[in-house]
JSON list of C-alpha atoms in Angstrom, two decimals:
[
{"chain": "A", "resi": 47, "resn": "GLU", "atom": "CA", "xyz": [23.35, 73.60, -65.38]},
{"chain": "A", "resi": 48, "resn": "ALA", "atom": "CA", "xyz": [24.01, 75.96, -68.89]},
{"chain": "A", "resi": 49, "resn": "ASP", "atom": "CA", "xyz": [20.49, 77.91, -68.84]},
{"chain": "A", "resi": 50, "resn": "ILE", "atom": "CA", "xyz": [19.21, 81.85, -69.57]},
{"chain": "A", "resi": 51, "resn": "TYR", "atom": "CA", "xyz": [17.75, 82.63, -66.61]},
{"chain": "A", "resi": 52, "resn": "GLN", "atom": "CA", "xyz": [15.18, 85.90, -66.38]},
{"chain": "A", "resi": 53, "resn": "THR", "atom": "CA", "xyz": [13.93, 87.47, -62.72]},
{"chain": "A", "resi": 54, "resn": "PRO", "atom": "CA", "xyz": [10.97, 88.81, -62.22]},
{"chain": "A", "resi": 55, "resn": "ARG", "atom": "CA", "xyz": [9.35, 86.43, -63.81]},
{"chain": "A", "resi": 56, "resn": "TYR", "atom": "CA", "xyz": [6.29, 88.41, -62.96]},
{"chain": "A", "resi": 57, "resn": "LEU", "atom": "CA", "xyz": [6.05, 92.03, -62.42]},
{"chain": "A", "resi": 58, "resn": "VAL", "atom": "CA", "xyz": [3.00, 94.45, -61.11]},
{"chain": "A", "resi": 59, "resn": "ILE", "atom": "CA", "xyz": [4.15, 98.09, -61.02]},
{"chain": "A", "resi": 60, "resn": "GLY", "atom": "CA", "xyz": [2.61, 101.25, -61.25]},
{"chain": "A", "resi": 61, "resn": "THR", "atom": "CA", "xyz": [2.65, 104.17, -64.07]},
{"chain": "A", "resi": 62, "resn": "GLY", "atom": "CA", "xyz": [5.92, 106.41, -63.48]},
{"chain": "A", "resi": 63, "resn": "LYS", "atom": "CA", "xyz": [8.28, 102.99, -61.98]},
{"chain": "A", "resi": 64, "resn": "LYS", "atom": "CA", "xyz": [11.66, 102.83, -62.81]},
{"chain": "A", "resi": 65, "resn": "ILE", "atom": "CA", "xyz": [12.35, 99.02, -63.58]},
{"chain": "A", "resi": 66, "resn": "THR", "atom": "CA", "xyz": [15.14, 96.67, -64.49]},
{"chain": "A", "resi": 67, "resn": "LEU", "atom": "CA", "xyz": [14.39, 93.48, -65.90]},
{"chain": "A", "resi": 68, "resn": "GLU", "atom": "CA", "xyz": [17.50, 91.27, -65.39]},
{"chain": "A", "resi": 69, "resn": "CYS", "atom": "CA", "xyz": [18.88, 88.24, -67.92]},
{"chain": "A", "resi": 70, "resn": "SER", "atom": "CA", "xyz": [21.97, 86.27, -67.57]},
{"chain": "A", "resi": 71, "resn": "GLN", "atom": "CA", "xyz": [23.19, 83.17, -68.71]},
{"chain": "A", "resi": 72, "resn": "THR", "atom": "CA", "xyz": [26.08, 80.98, -68.40]},
{"chain": "A", "resi": 73, "resn": "MET", "atom": "CA", "xyz": [26.57, 79.45, -71.40]},
{"chain": "A", "resi": 74, "resn": "GLY", "atom": "CA", "xyz": [28.97, 82.05, -72.13]},
{"chain": "A", "resi": 75, "resn": "HIS", "atom": "CA", "xyz": [27.25, 83.70, -75.88]},
{"chain": "A", "resi": 76, "resn": "ASP", "atom": "CA", "xyz": [28.18, 86.63, -76.89]},
{"chain": "A", "resi": 77, "resn": "LYS", "atom": "CA", "xyz": [24.75, 87.62, -78.94]},
{"chain": "A", "resi": 78, "resn": "MET", "atom": "CA", "xyz": [22.26, 88.50, -76.49]},
{"chain": "A", "resi": 79, "resn": "TYR", "atom": "CA", "xyz": [18.67, 89.64, -77.82]},
{"chain": "A", "resi": 80, "resn": "TRP", "atom": "CA", "xyz": [15.67, 90.96, -75.87]},
{"chain": "A", "resi": 81, "resn": "TYR", "atom": "CA", "xyz": [11.86, 90.33, -77.40]},
{"chain": "A", "resi": 82, "resn": "GLN", "atom": "CA", "xyz": [8.84, 91.99, -76.63]},
{"chain": "A", "resi": 83, "resn": "GLN", "atom": "CA", "xyz": [5.79, 89.53, -77.21]},
{"chain": "A", "resi": 84, "resn": "ASP", "atom": "CA", "xyz": [2.25, 89.86, -76.15]},
{"chain": "A", "resi": 85, "resn": "PRO", "atom": "CA", "xyz": [0.90, 86.02, -75.17]},
{"chain": "A", "resi": 86, "resn": "GLY", "atom": "CA", "xyz": [1.28, 84.18, -78.51]},
{"chain": "A", "resi": 87, "resn": "MET", "atom": "CA", "xyz": [1.81, 86.58, -80.73]},
{"chain": "A", "resi": 88, "resn": "GLU", "atom": "CA", "xyz": [4.59, 87.65, -82.88]},
{"chain": "A", "resi": 89, "resn": "LEU", "atom": "CA", "xyz": [8.39, 88.06, -81.47]},
{"chain": "A", "resi": 90, "resn": "HIS", "atom": "CA", "xyz": [9.46, 91.52, -81.76]},
{"chain": "A", "resi": 91, "resn": "LEU", "atom": "CA", "xyz": [13.00, 92.77, -81.64]},
{"chain": "A", "resi": 92, "resn": "ILE", "atom": "CA", "xyz": [13.94, 95.52, -78.78]},
{"chain": "A", "resi": 93, "resn": "HIS", "atom": "CA", "xyz": [17.65, 95.51, -78.18]},
{"chain": "A", "resi": 94, "resn": "TYR", "atom": "CA", "xyz": [20.50, 93.28, -79.41]},
{"chain": "A", "resi": 95, "resn": "SER", "atom": "CA", "xyz": [24.58, 93.28, -78.32]},
{"chain": "A", "resi": 96, "resn": "TYR", "atom": "CA", "xyz": [26.93, 91.63, -79.87]},
{"chain": "A", "resi": 97, "resn": "GLY", "atom": "CA", "xyz": [28.99, 91.10, -77.03]},
{"chain": "A", "resi": 98, "resn": "VAL", "atom": "CA", "xyz": [30.46, 93.73, -74.29]},
{"chain": "A", "resi": 99, "resn": "ASN", "atom": "CA", "xyz": [29.99, 97.43, -74.45]},
{"chain": "A", "resi": 100, "resn": "SER", "atom": "CA", "xyz": [27.68, 96.71, -77.47]},
{"chain": "A", "resi": 101, "resn": "THR", "atom": "CA", "xyz": [24.12, 97.40, -77.89]},
{"chain": "A", "resi": 102, "resn": "GLU", "atom": "CA", "xyz": [21.80, 98.39, -80.33]},
{"chain": "A", "resi": 103, "resn": "LYS", "atom": "CA", "xyz": [18.23, 98.56, -81.07]},
{"chain": "A", "resi": 104, "resn": "GLY", "atom": "CA", "xyz": [16.09, 96.64, -82.42]},
{"chain": "A", "resi": 105, "resn": "ASP", "atom": "CA", "xyz": [13.39, 96.48, -85.27]},
{"chain": "A", "resi": 106, "resn": "LEU", "atom": "CA", "xyz": [10.41, 97.81, -82.97]},
{"chain": "A", "resi": 107, "resn": "SER", "atom": "CA", "xyz": [10.75, 101.18, -81.21]},
{"chain": "A", "resi": 108, "resn": "SER", "atom": "CA", "xyz": [11.09, 100.66, -77.39]},
{"chain": "A", "resi": 109, "resn": "GLU", "atom": "CA", "xyz": [11.26, 103.21, -74.55]},
{"chain": "A", "resi": 110, "resn": "SER", "atom": "CA", "xyz": [13.43, 100.71, -72.85]},
{"chain": "A", "resi": 111, "resn": "THR", "atom": "CA", "xyz": [17.16, 101.16, -72.54]},
{"chain": "A", "resi": 112, "resn": "VAL", "atom": "CA", "xyz": [20.05, 97.76, -71.81]},
{"chain": "A", "resi": 113, "resn": "SER", "atom": "CA", "xyz": [23.74, 97.35, -70.99]},
{"chain": "A", "resi": 114, "resn": "ARG", "atom": "CA", "xyz": [26.41, 94.83, -71.28]},
{"chain": "A", "resi": 115, "resn": "ILE", "atom": "CA", "xyz": [28.92, 95.30, -69.34]},
{"chain": "A", "resi": 116, "resn": "ARG", "atom": "CA", "xyz": [29.75, 91.85, -68.25]},
{"chain": "A", "resi": 117, "resn": "THR", "atom": "CA", "xyz": [29.60, 89.04, -71.18]},
{"chain": "A", "resi": 118, "resn": "GLU", "atom": "CA", "xyz": [26.67, 87.27, -68.94]},
{"chain": "A", "resi": 119, "resn": "HIS", "atom": "CA", "xyz": [24.29, 89.93, -68.07]},
{"chain": "A", "resi": 120, "resn": "PHE", "atom": "CA", "xyz": [22.08, 91.27, -70.57]},
{"chain": "A", "resi": 121, "resn": "PRO", "atom": "CA", "xyz": [19.73, 93.52, -68.40]},
{"chain": "A", "resi": 122, "resn": "LEU", "atom": "CA", "xyz": [16.56, 96.16, -69.76]},
{"chain": "A", "resi": 123, "resn": "THR", "atom": "CA", "xyz": [15.51, 99.17, -68.15]},
{"chain": "A", "resi": 124, "resn": "LEU", "atom": "CA", "xyz": [12.81, 101.21, -68.00]},
{"chain": "A", "resi": 125, "resn": "GLU", "atom": "CA", "xyz": [12.93, 104.52, -66.97]},
{"chain": "A", "resi": 126, "resn": "SER", "atom": "CA", "xyz": [9.34, 105.24, -65.92]},
{"chain": "A", "resi": 127, "resn": "ALA", "atom": "CA", "xyz": [6.79, 102.36, -66.72]},
{"chain": "A", "resi": 128, "resn": "ARG", "atom": "CA", "xyz": [3.50, 102.79, -68.49]},
{"chain": "A", "resi": 129, "resn": "PRO", "atom": "CA", "xyz": [0.99, 100.67, -68.77]},
{"chain": "A", "resi": 130, "resn": "SER", "atom": "CA", "xyz": [1.37, 100.52, -72.58]},
{"chain": "A", "resi": 131, "resn": "HIS", "atom": "CA", "xyz": [4.57, 98.42, -72.10]},
{"chain": "A", "resi": 132, "resn": "THR", "atom": "CA", "xyz": [3.24, 95.71, -70.81]},
{"chain": "A", "resi": 133, "resn": "SER", "atom": "CA", "xyz": [3.99, 92.47, -72.76]},
{"chain": "A", "resi": 134, "resn": "GLN", "atom": "CA", "xyz": [5.71, 89.76, -72.06]},
{"chain": "A", "resi": 135, "resn": "TYR", "atom": "CA", "xyz": [10.12, 90.26, -72.32]},
{"chain": "A", "resi": 136, "resn": "LEU", "atom": "CA", "xyz": [11.70, 87.69, -73.64]},
{"chain": "A", "resi": 137, "resn": "CYS", "atom": "CA", "xyz": [15.85, 87.58, -72.76]},
{"chain": "A", "resi": 138, "resn": "ALA", "atom": "CA", "xyz": [17.90, 85.11, -76.03]},
{"chain": "A", "resi": 139, "resn": "SER", "atom": "CA", "xyz": [20.94, 84.24, -76.31]},
{"chain": "A", "resi": 140, "resn": "LYS", "atom": "CA", "xyz": [23.51, 82.57, -79.12]},
{"chain": "A", "resi": 141, "resn": "GLY", "atom": "CA", "xyz": [26.70, 81.35, -79.47]},
{"chain": "A", "resi": 142, "resn": "PRO", "atom": "CA", "xyz": [28.81, 81.08, -82.46]},
{"chain": "A", "resi": 143, "resn": "ALA", "atom": "CA", "xyz": [28.82, 77.64, -83.07]},
{"chain": "A", "resi": 144, "resn": "LYS", "atom": "CA", "xyz": [25.47, 76.44, -83.85]},
{"chain": "A", "resi": 145, "resn": "ASN", "atom": "CA", "xyz": [23.35, 79.27, -84.25]},
{"chain": "A", "resi": 146, "resn": "ILE", "atom": "CA", "xyz": [20.89, 77.89, -82.05]},
{"chain": "A", "resi": 147, "resn": "GLN", "atom": "CA", "xyz": [19.11, 80.71, -79.75]},
{"chain": "A", "resi": 148, "resn": "TYR", "atom": "CA", "xyz": [18.12, 79.34, -76.50]},
{"chain": "A", "resi": 149, "resn": "PHE", "atom": "CA", "xyz": [14.96, 81.91, -74.80]},
{"chain": "A", "resi": 150, "resn": "GLY", "atom": "CA", "xyz": [15.02, 82.63, -71.34]},
{"chain": "A", "resi": 151, "resn": "ALA", "atom": "CA", "xyz": [11.75, 81.48, -69.60]},
{"chain": "A", "resi": 152, "resn": "GLY", "atom": "CA", "xyz": [10.24, 85.78, -69.81]},
{"chain": "A", "resi": 153, "resn": "THR", "atom": "CA", "xyz": [9.03, 88.01, -67.79]},
{"chain": "A", "resi": 154, "resn": "ARG", "atom": "CA", "xyz": [5.70, 88.84, -67.76]},
{"chain": "A", "resi": 155, "resn": "LEU", "atom": "CA", "xyz": [5.11, 93.15, -67.18]},
{"chain": "A", "resi": 156, "resn": "SER", "atom": "CA", "xyz": [2.18, 94.61, -66.13]},
{"chain": "A", "resi": 157, "resn": "VAL", "atom": "CA", "xyz": [2.18, 98.24, -65.64]},
{"chain": "A", "resi": 158, "resn": "LEU", "atom": "CA", "xyz": [-1.14, 99.73, -64.34]},
{"chain": "B", "resi": 252, "resn": "GLY", "atom": "CA", "xyz": [17.46, 92.70, -94.75]},
{"chain": "B", "resi": 253, "resn": "GLU", "atom": "CA", "xyz": [15.39, 89.47, -93.62]},
{"chain": "B", "resi": 254, "resn": "ASN", "atom": "CA", "xyz": [12.12, 89.16, -94.15]},
{"chain": "B", "resi": 255, "resn": "VAL", "atom": "CA", "xyz": [10.73, 85.76, -93.03]},
{"chain": "B", "resi": 256, "resn": "GLU", "atom": "CA", "xyz": [6.39, 85.44, -93.66]},
{"chain": "B", "resi": 257, "resn": "GLN", "atom": "CA", "xyz": [4.42, 82.62, -92.07]},
{"chain": "B", "resi": 258, "resn": "HIS", "atom": "CA", "xyz": [1.18, 81.22, -93.12]},
{"chain": "B", "resi": 259, "resn": "PRO", "atom": "CA", "xyz": [-0.73, 80.46, -91.86]},
{"chain": "B", "resi": 260, "resn": "SER", "atom": "CA", "xyz": [-1.82, 82.47, -88.70]},
{"chain": "B", "resi": 261, "resn": "THR", "atom": "CA", "xyz": [-3.79, 79.64, -87.67]},
{"chain": "B", "resi": 262, "resn": "LEU", "atom": "CA", "xyz": [-4.52, 76.15, -87.93]},
{"chain": "B", "resi": 263, "resn": "SER", "atom": "CA", "xyz": [-6.94, 74.13, -86.30]},
{"chain": "B", "resi": 264, "resn": "VAL", "atom": "CA", "xyz": [-6.68, 70.14, -87.67]},
{"chain": "B", "resi": 265, "resn": "GLN", "atom": "CA", "xyz": [-8.49, 66.49, -86.29]},
{"chain": "B", "resi": 266, "resn": "GLU", "atom": "CA", "xyz": [-6.46, 64.96, -84.03]},
{"chain": "B", "resi": 267, "resn": "GLY", "atom": "CA", "xyz": [-4.41, 62.06, -86.38]},
{"chain": "B", "resi": 268, "resn": "ASP", "atom": "CA", "xyz": [-3.81, 64.00, -89.13]},
{"chain": "B", "resi": 269, "resn": "SER", "atom": "CA", "xyz": [-1.46, 66.26, -90.81]},
{"chain": "B", "resi": 270, "resn": "ALA", "atom": "CA", "xyz": [-0.29, 69.79, -90.06]},
{"chain": "B", "resi": 271, "resn": "VAL", "atom": "CA", "xyz": [1.95, 71.96, -92.15]},
{"chain": "B", "resi": 272, "resn": "ILE", "atom": "CA", "xyz": [3.01, 75.76, -91.56]},
{"chain": "B", "resi": 273, "resn": "LYS", "atom": "CA", "xyz": [5.18, 77.34, -94.32]},
{"chain": "B", "resi": 274, "resn": "CYS", "atom": "CA", "xyz": [7.87, 79.99, -94.75]},
{"chain": "B", "resi": 275, "resn": "THR", "atom": "CA", "xyz": [9.10, 82.04, -97.36]},
{"chain": "B", "resi": 276, "resn": "TYR", "atom": "CA", "xyz": [12.75, 84.48, -96.52]},
{"chain": "B", "resi": 277, "resn": "SER", "atom": "CA", "xyz": [13.84, 87.19, -98.76]},
{"chain": "B", "resi": 278, "resn": "ASP", "atom": "CA", "xyz": [17.71, 86.84, -98.03]},
{"chain": "B", "resi": 279, "resn": "SER", "atom": "CA", "xyz": [18.97, 84.25, -99.95]},
{"chain": "B", "resi": 280, "resn": "ALA", "atom": "CA", "xyz": [22.25, 84.48, -98.02]},
{"chain": "B", "resi": 281, "resn": "SER", "atom": "CA", "xyz": [20.34, 82.85, -95.21]},
{"chain": "B", "resi": 282, "resn": "ASN", "atom": "CA", "xyz": [21.79, 79.40, -94.37]},
{"chain": "B", "resi": 283, "resn": "TYR", "atom": "CA", "xyz": [19.79, 78.06, -90.89]},
{"chain": "B", "resi": 284, "resn": "PHE", "atom": "CA", "xyz": [16.78, 77.59, -90.77]},
{"chain": "B", "resi": 285, "resn": "PRO", "atom": "CA", "xyz": [15.20, 76.60, -87.37]},
{"chain": "B", "resi": 286, "resn": "TRP", "atom": "CA", "xyz": [11.60, 75.95, -86.02]},
{"chain": "B", "resi": 287, "resn": "TYR", "atom": "CA", "xyz": [10.61, 76.81, -82.39]},
{"chain": "B", "resi": 288, "resn": "LYS", "atom": "CA", "xyz": [7.10, 75.82, -80.57]},
{"chain": "B", "resi": 289, "resn": "GLN", "atom": "CA", "xyz": [5.80, 78.02, -77.45]},
{"chain": "B", "resi": 290, "resn": "GLU", "atom": "CA", "xyz": [3.31, 76.50, -75.36]},
{"chain": "B", "resi": 291, "resn": "LEU", "atom": "CA", "xyz": [0.95, 78.79, -73.40]},
{"chain": "B", "resi": 292, "resn": "GLY", "atom": "CA", "xyz": [2.82, 80.74, -70.72]},
{"chain": "B", "resi": 293, "resn": "LYS", "atom": "CA", "xyz": [5.94, 79.22, -71.72]},
{"chain": "B", "resi": 294, "resn": "ARG", "atom": "CA", "xyz": [9.60, 79.92, -73.96]},
{"chain": "B", "resi": 295, "resn": "PRO", "atom": "CA", "xyz": [9.88, 79.10, -77.53]},
{"chain": "B", "resi": 296, "resn": "GLN", "atom": "CA", "xyz": [12.01, 76.19, -77.88]},
{"chain": "B", "resi": 297, "resn": "LEU", "atom": "CA", "xyz": [13.59, 74.76, -80.75]},
{"chain": "B", "resi": 298, "resn": "ILE", "atom": "CA", "xyz": [11.85, 71.73, -82.14]},
{"chain": "B", "resi": 299, "resn": "ILE", "atom": "CA", "xyz": [14.25, 71.01, -85.55]},
{"chain": "B", "resi": 300, "resn": "ASP", "atom": "CA", "xyz": [16.21, 72.57, -87.33]},
{"chain": "B", "resi": 301, "resn": "ILE", "atom": "CA", "xyz": [17.89, 72.53, -91.27]},
{"chain": "B", "resi": 302, "resn": "ARG", "atom": "CA", "xyz": [21.36, 74.32, -93.11]},
{"chain": "B", "resi": 303, "resn": "SER", "atom": "CA", "xyz": [21.17, 75.57, -96.50]},
{"chain": "B", "resi": 304, "resn": "ASN", "atom": "CA", "xyz": [22.76, 72.45, -97.58]},
{"chain": "B", "resi": 305, "resn": "VAL", "atom": "CA", "xyz": [20.09, 69.68, -96.69]},
{"chain": "B", "resi": 306, "resn": "GLY", "atom": "CA", "xyz": [16.83, 69.52, -98.78]},
{"chain": "B", "resi": 307, "resn": "GLU", "atom": "CA", "xyz": [14.89, 67.64, -95.54]},
{"chain": "B", "resi": 308, "resn": "LYS", "atom": "CA", "xyz": [15.22, 66.61, -92.03]},
{"chain": "B", "resi": 309, "resn": "LYS", "atom": "CA", "xyz": [13.07, 64.41, -89.98]},
{"chain": "B", "resi": 310, "resn": "ASP", "atom": "CA", "xyz": [12.81, 63.55, -86.45]},
{"chain": "B", "resi": 311, "resn": "GLN", "atom": "CA", "xyz": [10.24, 60.96, -85.60]},
{"chain": "B", "resi": 312, "resn": "ARG", "atom": "CA", "xyz": [6.50, 62.86, -86.29]},
{"chain": "B", "resi": 313, "resn": "ILE", "atom": "CA", "xyz": [8.05, 66.49, -87.62]},
{"chain": "B", "resi": 314, "resn": "ALA", "atom": "CA", "xyz": [10.02, 67.18, -90.64]},
{"chain": "B", "resi": 315, "resn": "VAL", "atom": "CA", "xyz": [10.94, 70.43, -92.42]},
{"chain": "B", "resi": 316, "resn": "THR", "atom": "CA", "xyz": [12.52, 70.70, -95.99]},
{"chain": "B", "resi": 317, "resn": "LEU", "atom": "CA", "xyz": [13.80, 73.17, -97.56]},
{"chain": "B", "resi": 318, "resn": "ASN", "atom": "CA", "xyz": [13.63, 75.10, -101.19]},
{"chain": "B", "resi": 319, "resn": "LYS", "atom": "CA", "xyz": [16.60, 77.23, -101.36]},
{"chain": "B", "resi": 320, "resn": "THR", "atom": "CA", "xyz": [15.69, 78.13, -104.91]},
{"chain": "B", "resi": 321, "resn": "ALA", "atom": "CA", "xyz": [12.20, 79.42, -104.01]},
{"chain": "B", "resi": 322, "resn": "LYS", "atom": "CA", "xyz": [13.56, 80.61, -100.25]},
{"chain": "B", "resi": 323, "resn": "HIS", "atom": "CA", "xyz": [10.96, 78.36, -98.98]},
{"chain": "B", "resi": 324, "resn": "PHE", "atom": "CA", "xyz": [10.68, 75.99, -96.02]},
{"chain": "B", "resi": 325, "resn": "SER", "atom": "CA", "xyz": [7.83, 74.23, -94.77]},
{"chain": "B", "resi": 326, "resn": "LEU", "atom": "CA", "xyz": [7.24, 72.54, -91.19]},
{"chain": "B", "resi": 327, "resn": "HIS", "atom": "CA", "xyz": [5.09, 69.10, -91.28]},
{"chain": "B", "resi": 328, "resn": "ILE", "atom": "CA", "xyz": [3.43, 67.10, -88.17]},
{"chain": "B", "resi": 329, "resn": "THR", "atom": "CA", "xyz": [2.31, 64.14, -88.92]},
{"chain": "B", "resi": 330, "resn": "GLU", "atom": "CA", "xyz": [-0.63, 61.95, -86.79]},
{"chain": "B", "resi": 331, "resn": "THR", "atom": "CA", "xyz": [-0.89, 65.12, -84.51]},
{"chain": "B", "resi": 332, "resn": "GLN", "atom": "CA", "xyz": [-1.88, 64.77, -81.08]},
{"chain": "B", "resi": 333, "resn": "PRO", "atom": "CA", "xyz": [-3.27, 67.20, -78.69]},
{"chain": "B", "resi": 334, "resn": "GLU", "atom": "CA", "xyz": [0.04, 68.07, -76.98]},
{"chain": "B", "resi": 335, "resn": "ASP", "atom": "CA", "xyz": [0.78, 69.46, -80.26]},
{"chain": "B", "resi": 336, "resn": "SER", "atom": "CA", "xyz": [-1.16, 72.92, -80.34]},
{"chain": "B", "resi": 337, "resn": "ALA", "atom": "CA", "xyz": [0.82, 75.67, -79.84]},
{"chain": "B", "resi": 338, "resn": "VAL", "atom": "CA", "xyz": [2.51, 78.46, -81.11]},
{"chain": "B", "resi": 339, "resn": "TYR", "atom": "CA", "xyz": [4.60, 77.67, -83.74]},
{"chain": "B", "resi": 340, "resn": "PHE", "atom": "CA", "xyz": [7.65, 79.77, -85.00]},
{"chain": "B", "resi": 341, "resn": "CYS", "atom": "CA", "xyz": [9.65, 79.98, -88.61]},
{"chain": "B", "resi": 342, "resn": "ALA", "atom": "CA", "xyz": [12.77, 81.50, -88.33]},
{"chain": "B", "resi": 343, "resn": "ALA", "atom": "CA", "xyz": [16.06, 81.99, -91.00]},
{"chain": "B", "resi": 344, "resn": "TYR", "atom": "CA", "xyz": [19.65, 83.21, -89.91]},
{"chain": "B", "resi": 345, "resn": "HIS", "atom": "CA", "xyz": [21.94, 85.54, -91.93]},
{"chain": "B", "resi": 346, "resn": "ASN", "atom": "CA", "xyz": [24.51, 87.67, -89.31]},
{"chain": "B", "resi": 347, "resn": "ASP", "atom": "CA", "xyz": [20.95, 87.26, -87.34]},
{"chain": "B", "resi": 348, "resn": "MET", "atom": "CA", "xyz": [17.77, 85.37, -86.51]},
{"chain": "B", "resi": 349, "resn": "ARG", "atom": "CA", "xyz": [14.81, 86.73, -87.93]},
{"chain": "B", "resi": 350, "resn": "PHE", "atom": "CA", "xyz": [11.49, 84.84, -86.99]},
{"chain": "B", "resi": 351, "resn": "GLY", "atom": "CA", "xyz": [8.05, 84.24, -88.97]},
{"chain": "B", "resi": 352, "resn": "ALA", "atom": "CA", "xyz": [5.08, 85.96, -87.04]},
{"chain": "B", "resi": 353, "resn": "GLY", "atom": "CA", "xyz": [3.57, 82.59, -85.24]},
{"chain": "B", "resi": 354, "resn": "THR", "atom": "CA", "xyz": [1.25, 79.91, -86.29]},
{"chain": "B", "resi": 355, "resn": "ARG", "atom": "CA", "xyz": [-0.96, 78.79, -83.74]},
{"chain": "B", "resi": 356, "resn": "LEU", "atom": "CA", "xyz": [-2.03, 75.32, -83.88]},
{"chain": "B", "resi": 357, "resn": "THR", "atom": "CA", "xyz": [-4.91, 73.61, -82.96]},
{"chain": "B", "resi": 358, "resn": "VAL", "atom": "CA", "xyz": [-5.64, 69.96, -82.35]},
{"chain": "B", "resi": 359, "resn": "LYS", "atom": "CA", "xyz": [-8.59, 69.11, -81.54]},
{"chain": "B", "resi": 360, "resn": "PRO", "atom": "CA", "xyz": [-9.49, 65.50, -80.01]}
]
C-alpha cells in the first residue's frame, strides 16, 4: 500500500548517542520534509528535499542532518543526541500533482 | 516568504455547537489551502482543502471558505461531536507548504 513509513515509532536513548530516524515513502514523491513537533504543538520544519541529492535546512535550526540518496528514502541523523532533542519527529512527502502533503506516523524520541 | 497565522490557539465548544477556526496568509501567490486534523498521538491527516479558484467548499459537517482579497480562510465545523476534538492546522501553499501554529479544539459532551 502506498504510504509513508517511519521507524522506529518510539526511541529512548542516552545522551551522546548517534541515532538515525528512518523515513521511506512508496508514492514516488519528489518532495520530502522533516518536522519537529512537541505533542499537540506547532509543526517546525527542520529539513526538506526536492529530490535526489537535494537537501535544505528548514525554518527551525536543528543539529540534525539529512541525506537523499534515493527518491523513496530520507533519513535524519543526530550525531550526538541531547535531552533538548526530546520531541516527536514527523516525516512528510508531497507529489507534484495535487499538492497534498502526507505525513508519516512519527518517531517519538526521548533522550535521557 | 509565506507567513500563516491561525486563531484561536484553543477553542472549547459544547457538543452540537459550531466551531470556526481562522487563518490569514501573507503571500498572495499562494494557491492551495489544506486543513489537517491531528488527534492525540496520531499523524496530521488532511480533512479538507480548497484551491484559490474556489470561494467555498463543503464536505458533510465541515466547510472551508476562502477570501483571496483579504488573504484569509476559515474552517467551519457544524454539529460538533466529541470525536472532533483534536488539533487542527491550516496551511497555505506556494512552492512549499506553510502551516499555522494549530488550534486545539475540545468538544464537551
